[in-house]
Short mmCIF file of C-alpha atoms in Angstrom, two decimals:
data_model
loop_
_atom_site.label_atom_id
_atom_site.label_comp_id
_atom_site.label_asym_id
_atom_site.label_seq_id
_atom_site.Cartn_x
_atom_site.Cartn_y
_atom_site.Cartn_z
CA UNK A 1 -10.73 5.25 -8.92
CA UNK A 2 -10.41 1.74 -10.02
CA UNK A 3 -10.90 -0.65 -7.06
CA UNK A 4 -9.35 -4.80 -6.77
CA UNK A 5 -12.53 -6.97 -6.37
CA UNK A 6 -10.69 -10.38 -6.78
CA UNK A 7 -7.45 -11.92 -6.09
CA UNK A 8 -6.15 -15.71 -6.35
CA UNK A 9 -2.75 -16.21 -4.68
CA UNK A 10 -1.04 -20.01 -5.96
CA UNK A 11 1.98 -20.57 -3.80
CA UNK A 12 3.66 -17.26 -1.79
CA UNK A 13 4.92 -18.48 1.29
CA UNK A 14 2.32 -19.36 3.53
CA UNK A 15 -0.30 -19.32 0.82
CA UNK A 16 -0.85 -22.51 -1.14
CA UNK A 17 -4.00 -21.39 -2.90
CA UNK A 18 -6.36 -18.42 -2.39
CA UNK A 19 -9.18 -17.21 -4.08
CA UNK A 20 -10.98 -14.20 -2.47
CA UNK A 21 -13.15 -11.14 -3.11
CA UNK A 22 -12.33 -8.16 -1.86
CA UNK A 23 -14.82 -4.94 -0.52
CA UNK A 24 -13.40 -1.30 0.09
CA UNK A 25 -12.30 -1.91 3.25
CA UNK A 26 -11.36 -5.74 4.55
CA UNK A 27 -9.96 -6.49 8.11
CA UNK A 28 -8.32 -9.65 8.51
CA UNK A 29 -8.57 -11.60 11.52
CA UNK A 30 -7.31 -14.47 12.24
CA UNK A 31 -4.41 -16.22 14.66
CA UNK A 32 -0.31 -15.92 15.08
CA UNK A 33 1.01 -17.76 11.70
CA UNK A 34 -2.50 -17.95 9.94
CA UNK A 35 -0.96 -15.55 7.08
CA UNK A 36 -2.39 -12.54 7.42
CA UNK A 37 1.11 -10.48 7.21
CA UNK A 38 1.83 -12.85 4.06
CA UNK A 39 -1.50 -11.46 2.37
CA UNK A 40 -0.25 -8.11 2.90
CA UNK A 41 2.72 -9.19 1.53
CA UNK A 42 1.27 -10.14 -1.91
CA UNK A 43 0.53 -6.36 -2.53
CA UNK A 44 4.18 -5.10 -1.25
CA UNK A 45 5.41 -8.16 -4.09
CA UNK A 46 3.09 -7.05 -6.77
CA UNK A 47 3.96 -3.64 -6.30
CA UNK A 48 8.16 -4.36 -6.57
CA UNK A 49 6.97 -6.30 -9.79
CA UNK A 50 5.28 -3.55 -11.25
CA UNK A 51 8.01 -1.09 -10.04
CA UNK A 52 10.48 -3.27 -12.16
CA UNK A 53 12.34 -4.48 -9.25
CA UNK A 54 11.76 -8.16 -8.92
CA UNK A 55 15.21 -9.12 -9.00
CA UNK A 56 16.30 -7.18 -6.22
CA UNK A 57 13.10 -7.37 -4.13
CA UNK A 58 13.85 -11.90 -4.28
CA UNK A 59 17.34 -11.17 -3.61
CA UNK A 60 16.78 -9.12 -0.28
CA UNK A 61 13.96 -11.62 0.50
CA UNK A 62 16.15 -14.42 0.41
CA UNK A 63 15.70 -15.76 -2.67
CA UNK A 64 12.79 -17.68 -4.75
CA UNK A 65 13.05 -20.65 -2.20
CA UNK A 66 12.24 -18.54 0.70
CA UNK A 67 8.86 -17.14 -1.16
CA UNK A 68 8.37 -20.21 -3.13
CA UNK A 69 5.23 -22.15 -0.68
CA UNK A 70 7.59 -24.57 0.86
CA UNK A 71 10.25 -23.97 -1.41
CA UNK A 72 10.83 -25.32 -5.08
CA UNK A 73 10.60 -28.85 -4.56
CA UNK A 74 7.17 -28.24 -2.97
CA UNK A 75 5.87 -25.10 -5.66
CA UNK A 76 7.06 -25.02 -9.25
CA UNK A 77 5.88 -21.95 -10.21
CA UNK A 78 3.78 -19.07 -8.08
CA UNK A 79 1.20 -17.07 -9.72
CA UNK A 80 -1.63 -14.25 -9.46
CA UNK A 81 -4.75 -13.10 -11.05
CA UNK A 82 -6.03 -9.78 -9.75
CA UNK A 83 -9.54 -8.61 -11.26
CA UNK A 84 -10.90 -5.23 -10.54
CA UNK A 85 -13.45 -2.85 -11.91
CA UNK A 86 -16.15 -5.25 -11.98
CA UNK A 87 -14.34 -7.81 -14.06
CA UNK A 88 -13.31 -4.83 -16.63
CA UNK A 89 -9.85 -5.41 -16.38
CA UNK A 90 -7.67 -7.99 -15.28
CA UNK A 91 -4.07 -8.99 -14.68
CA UNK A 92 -1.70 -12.16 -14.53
CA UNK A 93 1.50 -13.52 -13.84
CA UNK A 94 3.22 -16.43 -12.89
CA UNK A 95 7.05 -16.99 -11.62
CA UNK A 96 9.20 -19.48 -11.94
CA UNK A 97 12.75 -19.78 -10.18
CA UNK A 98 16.28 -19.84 -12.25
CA UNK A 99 18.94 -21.83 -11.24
CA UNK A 100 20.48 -18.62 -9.08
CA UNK A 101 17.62 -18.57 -6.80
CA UNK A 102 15.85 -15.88 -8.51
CA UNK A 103 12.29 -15.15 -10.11
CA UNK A 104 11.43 -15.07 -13.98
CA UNK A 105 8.19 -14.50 -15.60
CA UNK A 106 6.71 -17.76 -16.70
CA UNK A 107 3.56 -15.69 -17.65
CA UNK A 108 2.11 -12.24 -17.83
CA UNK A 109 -0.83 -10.85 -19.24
CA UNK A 110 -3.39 -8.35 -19.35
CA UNK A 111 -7.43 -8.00 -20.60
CA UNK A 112 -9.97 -6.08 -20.86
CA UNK A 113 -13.63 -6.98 -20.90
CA UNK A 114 -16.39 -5.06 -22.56
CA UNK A 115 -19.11 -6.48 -21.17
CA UNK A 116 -21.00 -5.98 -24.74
CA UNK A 117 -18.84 -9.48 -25.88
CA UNK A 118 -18.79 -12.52 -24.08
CA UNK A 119 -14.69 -12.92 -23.76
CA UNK A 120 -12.47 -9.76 -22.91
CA UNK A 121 -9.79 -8.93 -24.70
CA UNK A 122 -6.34 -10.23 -24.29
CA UNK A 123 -3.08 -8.55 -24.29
CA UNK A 124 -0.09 -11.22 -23.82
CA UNK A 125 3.35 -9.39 -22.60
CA UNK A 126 5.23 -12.68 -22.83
CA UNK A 127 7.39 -15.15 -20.89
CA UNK A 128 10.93 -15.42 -19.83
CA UNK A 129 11.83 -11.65 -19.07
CA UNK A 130 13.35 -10.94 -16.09
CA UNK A 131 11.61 -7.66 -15.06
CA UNK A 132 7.60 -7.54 -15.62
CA UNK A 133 7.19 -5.49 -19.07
CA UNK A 134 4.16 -3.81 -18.49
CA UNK A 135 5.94 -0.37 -17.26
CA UNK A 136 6.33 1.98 -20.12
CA UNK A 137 4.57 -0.39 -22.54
CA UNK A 138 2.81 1.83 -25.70
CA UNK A 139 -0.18 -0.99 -25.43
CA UNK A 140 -3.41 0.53 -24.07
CA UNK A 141 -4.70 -1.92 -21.94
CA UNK A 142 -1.31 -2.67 -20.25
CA UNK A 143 -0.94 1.04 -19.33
CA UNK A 144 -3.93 1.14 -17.65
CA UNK A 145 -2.65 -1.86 -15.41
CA UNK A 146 0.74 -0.57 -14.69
CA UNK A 147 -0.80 2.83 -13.70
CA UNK A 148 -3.36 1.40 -11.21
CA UNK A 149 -1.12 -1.18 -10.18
CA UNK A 150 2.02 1.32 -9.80
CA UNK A 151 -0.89 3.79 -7.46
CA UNK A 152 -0.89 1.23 -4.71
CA UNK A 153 0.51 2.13 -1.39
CA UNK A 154 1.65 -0.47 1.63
CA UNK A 155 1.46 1.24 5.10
CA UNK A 156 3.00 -0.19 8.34
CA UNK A 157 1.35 1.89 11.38
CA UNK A 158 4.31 0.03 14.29
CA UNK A 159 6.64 2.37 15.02
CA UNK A 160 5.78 4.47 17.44
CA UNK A 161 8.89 4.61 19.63
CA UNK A 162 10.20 8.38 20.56
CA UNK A 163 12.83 7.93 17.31
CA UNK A 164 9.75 7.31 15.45
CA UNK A 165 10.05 9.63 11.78
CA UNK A 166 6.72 10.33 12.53
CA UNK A 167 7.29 12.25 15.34
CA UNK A 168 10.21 14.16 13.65
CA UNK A 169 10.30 17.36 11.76
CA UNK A 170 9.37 16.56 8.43
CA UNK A 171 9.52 18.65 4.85
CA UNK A 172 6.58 21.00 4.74
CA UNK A 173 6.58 20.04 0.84
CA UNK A 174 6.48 16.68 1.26
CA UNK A 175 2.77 15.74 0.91
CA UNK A 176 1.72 14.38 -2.55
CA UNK A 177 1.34 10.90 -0.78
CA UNK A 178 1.14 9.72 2.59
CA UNK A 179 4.37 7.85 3.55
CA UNK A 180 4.31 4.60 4.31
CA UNK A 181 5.63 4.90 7.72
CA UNK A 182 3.80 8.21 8.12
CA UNK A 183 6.96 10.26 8.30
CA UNK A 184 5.16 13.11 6.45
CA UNK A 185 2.05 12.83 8.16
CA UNK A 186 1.95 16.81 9.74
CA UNK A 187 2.88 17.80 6.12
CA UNK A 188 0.20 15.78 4.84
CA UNK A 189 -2.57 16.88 7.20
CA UNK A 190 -1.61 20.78 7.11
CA UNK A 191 -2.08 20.57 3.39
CA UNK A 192 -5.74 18.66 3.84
CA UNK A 193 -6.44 22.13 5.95
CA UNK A 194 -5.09 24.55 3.47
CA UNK A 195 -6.70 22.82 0.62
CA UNK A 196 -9.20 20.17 1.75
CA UNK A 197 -10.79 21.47 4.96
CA UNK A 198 -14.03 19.10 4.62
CA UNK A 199 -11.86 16.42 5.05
CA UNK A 200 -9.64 17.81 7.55
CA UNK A 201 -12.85 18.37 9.63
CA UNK A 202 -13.48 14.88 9.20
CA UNK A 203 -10.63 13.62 10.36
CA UNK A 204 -10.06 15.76 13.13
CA UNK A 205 -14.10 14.63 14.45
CA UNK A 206 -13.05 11.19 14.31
CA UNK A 207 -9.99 11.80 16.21
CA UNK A 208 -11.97 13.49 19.35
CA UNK A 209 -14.29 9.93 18.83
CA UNK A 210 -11.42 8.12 20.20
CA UNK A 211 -9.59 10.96 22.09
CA UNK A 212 -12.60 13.04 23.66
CA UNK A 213 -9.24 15.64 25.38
CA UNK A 214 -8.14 16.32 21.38
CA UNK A 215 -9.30 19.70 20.69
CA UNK A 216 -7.82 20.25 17.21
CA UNK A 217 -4.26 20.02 15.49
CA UNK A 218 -1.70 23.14 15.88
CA UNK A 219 -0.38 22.77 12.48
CA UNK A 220 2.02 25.91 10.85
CA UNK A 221 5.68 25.60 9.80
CA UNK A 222 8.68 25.72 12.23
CA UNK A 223 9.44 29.72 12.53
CA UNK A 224 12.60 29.27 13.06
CA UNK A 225 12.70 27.16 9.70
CA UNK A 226 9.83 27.26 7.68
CA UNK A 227 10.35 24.45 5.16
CA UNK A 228 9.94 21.89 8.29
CA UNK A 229 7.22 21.53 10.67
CA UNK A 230 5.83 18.90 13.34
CA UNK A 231 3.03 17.13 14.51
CA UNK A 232 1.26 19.75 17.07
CA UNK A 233 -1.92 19.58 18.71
CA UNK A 234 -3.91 21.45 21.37
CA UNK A 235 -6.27 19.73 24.29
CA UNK A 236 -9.47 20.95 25.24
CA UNK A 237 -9.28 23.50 27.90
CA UNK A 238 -5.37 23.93 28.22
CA UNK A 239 -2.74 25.47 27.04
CA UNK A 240 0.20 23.60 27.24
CA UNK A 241 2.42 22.48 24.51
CA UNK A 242 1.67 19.26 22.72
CA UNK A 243 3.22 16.83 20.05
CA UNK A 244 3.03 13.82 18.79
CA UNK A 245 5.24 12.36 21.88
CA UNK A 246 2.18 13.08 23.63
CA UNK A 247 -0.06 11.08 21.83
CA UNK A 248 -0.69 7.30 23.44
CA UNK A 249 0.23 4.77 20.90
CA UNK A 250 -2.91 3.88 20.37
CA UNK A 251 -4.30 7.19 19.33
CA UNK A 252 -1.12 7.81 16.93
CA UNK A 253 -1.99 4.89 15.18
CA UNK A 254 -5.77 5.42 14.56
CA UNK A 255 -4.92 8.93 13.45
CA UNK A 256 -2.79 7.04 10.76
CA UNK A 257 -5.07 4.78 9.56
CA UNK A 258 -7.74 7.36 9.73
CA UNK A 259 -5.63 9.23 7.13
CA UNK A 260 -5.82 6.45 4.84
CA UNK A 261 -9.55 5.72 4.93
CA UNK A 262 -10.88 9.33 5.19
CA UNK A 263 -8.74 10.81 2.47
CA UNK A 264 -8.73 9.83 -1.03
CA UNK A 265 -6.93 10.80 -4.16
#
């Protein structure tokens, strides 16, 4: 799995400039308004770029002024480089907004970098398009970068209210991915037992770390319809009914991100 070991961020939102490495894992800290939900943001961007949807993702964001680092008069043009793989492959682009308060590409390109030469290779895509080009593009090195690019997923573990999806019914056949607002997450974890049950285990151990009542999940589809089923779990030494309503809001949460990090495609 190729893994993002460097980012530099020029002008989105909050972020002037930003050079960084990154490890496997990396937990941000830092106070209300530092930027921390902006750097997140970078990846949901990226990932609407890559999906082809930059014009609509602006337009719902309220326009290139309101991602533009103090706007346009402040930022002329906002750009990323993303290097992963040890420096094997890279990515660029840079935006620029039109006169409708939109993005276009002022720059995109790709490389490669055998480390047997001393410069990597270059693949330019171009300037001026509206949409990033990469997608569906017959060049090698830029279908690499639009596949691991387009693999990236952005979770938000808040909701946890009782109209929460993930505490819903879900589609028993919904669980190539985890969603992003765990709707599928019984789905997800009763296929990790049918098919992955070392990292099932794992998960549930981790659980009864933080929950030392959990006893293991209940997980089977609904009988009355078996192309649903729901979050179930049992507690040590009882045996009541339990769901994920019964979960504190704590626990539900760690069980998400514990998903995440314990199970990898």
């Amino acid at each position: 799995m190729s893994t993002l070991d460097h980012i530099e961020i020029r002008n989105f939102k909050s972020i002037h400039s930003l050079d960084i490495d990154l490890k496997s894992l990396n937990i941000l800290i830092g106070s209300n308004g530092a930027g921390k939900s902006n750097f997140v943001g970078v990846f949901k961007f990226l990932n609407q770029v890559i999906k082809e949807n930059l014009q609509n993702y602006t337009a719902a964001s309220g326009g290139a002024d309101s991602i533009l680092y103090f706007g346009r008069k402040t930022s002329e043009e906002m750009s990323f480089k993303l290097v992963f793989e040890d420096g094997v492959n890279g990515y660029e682009c840079s935006f620029s907004p039109t006169p409708d308060d939109n993005f276009y590409f002022s720059n995109e390109n790709v490389w490669f970098h055998d480390k047997k030469y001393p410069r990597p290779y270059n693949e330019y895509i171009g300037s001026g398009h509206l949409e990033s080009e990469i997608p569906g593009s017959k060049r090698r090195v830029a279908h690499y970068v639009s596949k691991y690019l387009d693999s990236w997923r952005l979770y938000h573990f808040h909701d946890t209210s009782e109209s929460a999806r993930v505490k819903q019914t879900c589609n028993t056949a919904d669980n190539n991915a985890l969603q992003h607002d765990a709707r599928n997450l019984a789905s997800f974890l009763y296929l990790l037992e049918k098919k992955h049950p070392d990292h099932f285990e794992n998960i549930q151990d981790a659980v009864r770390m933080v929950a030392p009542f959990f006893d293991s999940f209940n997980l089977h589809p609904s009988q009355l319809n078996e192309d649903k089923i729901r979050l179930e779990w049992k507690e040590k030494g009882s045996d009541d009914y339990f769901n994920a309503s019964a979960l504190s809001d704590g626990s539900l949460r760690f069980l998400w991100v514990n998903d995440c990090v314990s199970y990898r495609h």
